[in-house]
PDB file of C-alpha atoms in Angstrom:
ATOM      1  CA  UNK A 247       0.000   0.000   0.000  1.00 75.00           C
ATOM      2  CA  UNK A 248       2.695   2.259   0.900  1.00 81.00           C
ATOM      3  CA  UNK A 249       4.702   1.458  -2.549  1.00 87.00           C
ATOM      4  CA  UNK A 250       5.175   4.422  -5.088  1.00 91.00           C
ATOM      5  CA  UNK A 251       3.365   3.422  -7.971  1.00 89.00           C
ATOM      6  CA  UNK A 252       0.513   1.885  -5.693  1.00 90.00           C
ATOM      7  CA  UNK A 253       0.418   5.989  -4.542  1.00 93.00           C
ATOM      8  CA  UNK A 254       0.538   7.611  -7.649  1.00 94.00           C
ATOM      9  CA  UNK A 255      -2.343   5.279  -8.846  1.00 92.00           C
ATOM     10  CA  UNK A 256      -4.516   5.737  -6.134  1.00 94.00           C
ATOM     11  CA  UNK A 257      -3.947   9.877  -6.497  1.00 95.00           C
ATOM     12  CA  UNK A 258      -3.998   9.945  -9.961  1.00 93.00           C
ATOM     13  CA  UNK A 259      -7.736   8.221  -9.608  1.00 94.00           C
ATOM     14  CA  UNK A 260      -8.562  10.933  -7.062  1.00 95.00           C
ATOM     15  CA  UNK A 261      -7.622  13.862  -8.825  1.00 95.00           C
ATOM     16  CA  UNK A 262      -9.467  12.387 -12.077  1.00 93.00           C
ATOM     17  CA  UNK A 263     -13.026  12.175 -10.240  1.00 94.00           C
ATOM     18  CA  UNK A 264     -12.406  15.358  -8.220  1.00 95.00           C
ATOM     19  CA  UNK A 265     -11.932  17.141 -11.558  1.00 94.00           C
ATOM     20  CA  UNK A 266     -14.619  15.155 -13.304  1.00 93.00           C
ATOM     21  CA  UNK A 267     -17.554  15.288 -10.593  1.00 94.00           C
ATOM     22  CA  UNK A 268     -16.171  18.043  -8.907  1.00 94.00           C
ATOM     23  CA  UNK A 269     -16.189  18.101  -4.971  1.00 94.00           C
ATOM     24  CA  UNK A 270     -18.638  14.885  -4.871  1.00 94.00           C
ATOM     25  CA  UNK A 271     -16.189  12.902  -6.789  1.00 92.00           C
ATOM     26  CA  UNK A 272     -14.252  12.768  -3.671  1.00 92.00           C
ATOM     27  CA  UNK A 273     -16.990  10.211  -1.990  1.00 94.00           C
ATOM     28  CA  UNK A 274     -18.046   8.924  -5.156  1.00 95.00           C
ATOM     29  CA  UNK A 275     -17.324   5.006  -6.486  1.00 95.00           C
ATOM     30  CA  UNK A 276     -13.527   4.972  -7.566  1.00 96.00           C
ATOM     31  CA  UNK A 277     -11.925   1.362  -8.174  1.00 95.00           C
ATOM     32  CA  UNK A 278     -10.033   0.797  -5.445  1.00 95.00           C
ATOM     33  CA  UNK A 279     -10.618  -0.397  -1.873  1.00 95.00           C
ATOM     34  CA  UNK A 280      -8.175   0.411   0.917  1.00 94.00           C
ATOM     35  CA  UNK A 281      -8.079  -2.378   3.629  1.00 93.00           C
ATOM     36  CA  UNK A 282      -5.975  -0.045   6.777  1.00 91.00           C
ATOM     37  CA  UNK A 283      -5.725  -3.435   8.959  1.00 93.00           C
ATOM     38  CA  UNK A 284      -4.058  -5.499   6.299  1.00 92.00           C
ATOM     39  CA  UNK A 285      -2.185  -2.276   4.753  1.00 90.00           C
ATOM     40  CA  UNK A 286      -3.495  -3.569   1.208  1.00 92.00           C
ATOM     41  CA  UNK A 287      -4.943  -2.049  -1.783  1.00 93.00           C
ATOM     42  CA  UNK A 288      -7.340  -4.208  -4.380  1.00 92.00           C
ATOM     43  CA  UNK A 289      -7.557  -2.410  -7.594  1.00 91.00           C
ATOM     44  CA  UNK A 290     -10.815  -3.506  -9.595  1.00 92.00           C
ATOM     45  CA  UNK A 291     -10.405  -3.176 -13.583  1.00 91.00           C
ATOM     46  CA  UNK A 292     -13.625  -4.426 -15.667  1.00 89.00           C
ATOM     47  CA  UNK A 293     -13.760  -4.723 -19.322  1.00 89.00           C
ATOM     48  CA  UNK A 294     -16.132  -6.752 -21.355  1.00 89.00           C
ATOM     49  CA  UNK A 295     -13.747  -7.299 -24.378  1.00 88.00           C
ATOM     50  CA  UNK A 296     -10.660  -9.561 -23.870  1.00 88.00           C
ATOM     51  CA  UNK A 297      -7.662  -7.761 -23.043  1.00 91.00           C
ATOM     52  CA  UNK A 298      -4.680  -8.170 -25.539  1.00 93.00           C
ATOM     53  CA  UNK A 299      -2.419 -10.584 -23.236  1.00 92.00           C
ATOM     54  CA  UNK A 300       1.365 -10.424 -23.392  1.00 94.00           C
ATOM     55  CA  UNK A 301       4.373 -12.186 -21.548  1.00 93.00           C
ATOM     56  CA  UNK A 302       7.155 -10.841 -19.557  1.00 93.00           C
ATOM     57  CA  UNK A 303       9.329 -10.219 -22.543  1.00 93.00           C
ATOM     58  CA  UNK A 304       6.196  -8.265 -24.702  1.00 93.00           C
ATOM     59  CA  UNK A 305       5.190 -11.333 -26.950  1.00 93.00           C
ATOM     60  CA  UNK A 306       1.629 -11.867 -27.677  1.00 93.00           C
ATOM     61  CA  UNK A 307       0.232 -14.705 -25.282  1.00 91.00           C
ATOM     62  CA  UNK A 308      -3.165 -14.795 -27.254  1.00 86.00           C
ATOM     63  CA  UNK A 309      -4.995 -17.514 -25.938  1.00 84.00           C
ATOM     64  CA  UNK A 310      -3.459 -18.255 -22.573  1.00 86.00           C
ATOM     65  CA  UNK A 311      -5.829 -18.684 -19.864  1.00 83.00           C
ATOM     66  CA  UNK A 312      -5.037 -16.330 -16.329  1.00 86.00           C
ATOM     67  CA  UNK A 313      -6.149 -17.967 -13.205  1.00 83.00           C
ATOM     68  CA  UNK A 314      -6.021 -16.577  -9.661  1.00 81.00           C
ATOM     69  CA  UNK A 315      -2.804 -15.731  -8.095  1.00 82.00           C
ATOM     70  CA  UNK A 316      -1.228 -14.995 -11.450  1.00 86.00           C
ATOM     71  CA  UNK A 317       1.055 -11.879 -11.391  1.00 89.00           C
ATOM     72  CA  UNK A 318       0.470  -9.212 -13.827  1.00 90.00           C
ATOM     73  CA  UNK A 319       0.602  -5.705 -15.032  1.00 92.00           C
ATOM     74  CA  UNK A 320      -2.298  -4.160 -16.247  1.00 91.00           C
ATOM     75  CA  UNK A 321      -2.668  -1.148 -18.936  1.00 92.00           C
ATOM     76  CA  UNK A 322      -6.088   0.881 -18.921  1.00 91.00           C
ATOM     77  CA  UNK A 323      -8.107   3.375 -18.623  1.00 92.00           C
ATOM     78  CA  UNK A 324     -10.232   5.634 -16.178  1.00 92.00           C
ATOM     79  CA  UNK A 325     -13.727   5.646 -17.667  1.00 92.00           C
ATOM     80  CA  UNK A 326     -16.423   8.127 -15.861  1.00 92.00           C
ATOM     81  CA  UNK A 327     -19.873   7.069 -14.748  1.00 91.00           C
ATOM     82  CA  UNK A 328     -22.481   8.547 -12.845  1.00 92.00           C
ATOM     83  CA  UNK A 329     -21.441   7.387  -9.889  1.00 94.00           C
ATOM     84  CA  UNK A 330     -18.024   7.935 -10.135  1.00 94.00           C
ATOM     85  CA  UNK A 331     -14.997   6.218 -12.219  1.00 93.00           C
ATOM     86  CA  UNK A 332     -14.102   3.218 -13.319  1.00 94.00           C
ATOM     87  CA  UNK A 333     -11.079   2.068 -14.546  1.00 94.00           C
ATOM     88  CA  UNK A 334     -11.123  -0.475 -17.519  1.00 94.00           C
ATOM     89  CA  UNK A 335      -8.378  -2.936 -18.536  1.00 92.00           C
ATOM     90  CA  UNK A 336      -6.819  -2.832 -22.342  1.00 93.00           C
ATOM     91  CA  UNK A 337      -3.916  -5.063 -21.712  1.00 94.00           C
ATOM     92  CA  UNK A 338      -2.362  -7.359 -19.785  1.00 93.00           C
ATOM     93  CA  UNK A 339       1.363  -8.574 -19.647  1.00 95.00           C
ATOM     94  CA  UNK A 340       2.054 -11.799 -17.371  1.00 93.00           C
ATOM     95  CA  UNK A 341       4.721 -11.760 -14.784  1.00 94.00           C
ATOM     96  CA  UNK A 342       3.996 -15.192 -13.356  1.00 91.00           C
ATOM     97  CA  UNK A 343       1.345 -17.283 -14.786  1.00 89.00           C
ATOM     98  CA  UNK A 344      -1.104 -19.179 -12.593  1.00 83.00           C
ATOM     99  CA  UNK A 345      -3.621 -20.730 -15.419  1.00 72.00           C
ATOM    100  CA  UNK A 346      -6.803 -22.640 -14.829  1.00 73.00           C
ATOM    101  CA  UNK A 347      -6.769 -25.935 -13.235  1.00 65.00           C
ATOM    102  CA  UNK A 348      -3.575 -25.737 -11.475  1.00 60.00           C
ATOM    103  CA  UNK A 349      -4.061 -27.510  -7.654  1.00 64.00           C
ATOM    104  CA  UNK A 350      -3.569 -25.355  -4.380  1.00 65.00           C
ATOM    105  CA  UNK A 351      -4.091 -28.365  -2.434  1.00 74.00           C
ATOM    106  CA  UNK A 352      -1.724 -30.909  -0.869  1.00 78.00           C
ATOM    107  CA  UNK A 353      -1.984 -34.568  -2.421  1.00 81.00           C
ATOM    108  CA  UNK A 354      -4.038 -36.982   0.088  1.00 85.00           C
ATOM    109  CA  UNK A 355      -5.278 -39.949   0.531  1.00 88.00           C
ATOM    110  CA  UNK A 356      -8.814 -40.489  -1.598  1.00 81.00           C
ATOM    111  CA  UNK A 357      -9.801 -40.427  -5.181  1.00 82.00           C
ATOM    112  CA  UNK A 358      -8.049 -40.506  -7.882  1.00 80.00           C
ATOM    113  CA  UNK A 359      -9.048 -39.280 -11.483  1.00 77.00           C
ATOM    114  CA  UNK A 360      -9.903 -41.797 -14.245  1.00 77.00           C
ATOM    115  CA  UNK A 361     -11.044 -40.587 -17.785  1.00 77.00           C
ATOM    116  CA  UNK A 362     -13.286 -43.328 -17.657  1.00 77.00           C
ATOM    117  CA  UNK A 363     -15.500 -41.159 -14.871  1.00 73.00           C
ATOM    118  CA  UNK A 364     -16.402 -39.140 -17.573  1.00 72.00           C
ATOM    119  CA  UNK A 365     -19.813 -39.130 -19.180  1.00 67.00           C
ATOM    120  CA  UNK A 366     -21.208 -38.105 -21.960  1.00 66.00           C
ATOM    121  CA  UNK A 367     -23.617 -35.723 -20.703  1.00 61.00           C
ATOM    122  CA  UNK A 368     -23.078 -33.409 -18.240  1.00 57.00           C
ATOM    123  CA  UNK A 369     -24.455 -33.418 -14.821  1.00 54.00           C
ATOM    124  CA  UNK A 370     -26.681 -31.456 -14.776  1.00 52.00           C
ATOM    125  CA  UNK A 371     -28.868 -32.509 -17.478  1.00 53.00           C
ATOM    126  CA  UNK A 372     -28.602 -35.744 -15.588  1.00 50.00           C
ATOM    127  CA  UNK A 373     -30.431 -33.601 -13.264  1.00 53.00           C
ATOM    128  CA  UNK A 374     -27.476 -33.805 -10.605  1.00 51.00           C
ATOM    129  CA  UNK A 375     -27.248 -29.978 -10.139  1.00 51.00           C
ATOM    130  CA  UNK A 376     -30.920 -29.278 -11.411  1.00 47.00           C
ATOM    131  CA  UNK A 377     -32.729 -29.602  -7.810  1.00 46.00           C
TER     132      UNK A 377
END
């Protein structure tokens, strides 16, 4: 929270809904959320067009799914609203990749995947997940 570039973010999103919304824009939806205790910021981007993905060294990762806990660097841009700003993503570059699928968990003791589990149809229109 108390890096640099976290600062400069966070003020740069605060000037930019102060001058857009005027004194209101001070207590007025920005995408951030401070948490004091755990001396964190969350920044919230949104898009609803896929961001053009790159690796570490630039390349084009087109394709390459980004699960939770991946590292990245985000490129975007604050969008006003009513009720206040927004900031939406254009691009992403991957410093570590965490994709989809890959296990948090410790191995134990238990079941073990077999292909042959699979069926055909999926469970819910077995009516598994219906009720």
């Amino acid at each position: 929270m108390s890096e640099a570039p976290v600062q400069a973010f966070i003020k740069t999103v605060d000037e930019a809904a102060i001058a857009i919304h005027g004194k209101s824009g001070e207590k007025m939806y920005k995408p951030y959320v401070i948490d004091e205790d755990a001396g964190t910021v969350t920044f919230i981007f949104k898009t609803t067009f896929a961001p053009a993905i790159f690796d570490a060294a630039g390349n084009e990762a087109k394709g390459v799914q980004v699960g939770n806990g991946s590292v990245l660097r985000v490129m975007g841009s604050l969008v006003e609203f009513e009720k206040g700003i927004s900031a939406q993503i254009n691009q992403v570059q991957i410093k570590e990749l965490n994709g989809f699928g890959t296990c948090g968990f410790d191995a134990v003791e238990g079941y073990a995947f077999d292909p042959s589990d699979i069926r055909d149809e999926p469970a819910f229109r077995r009516g598994w997940l219906s009720r």
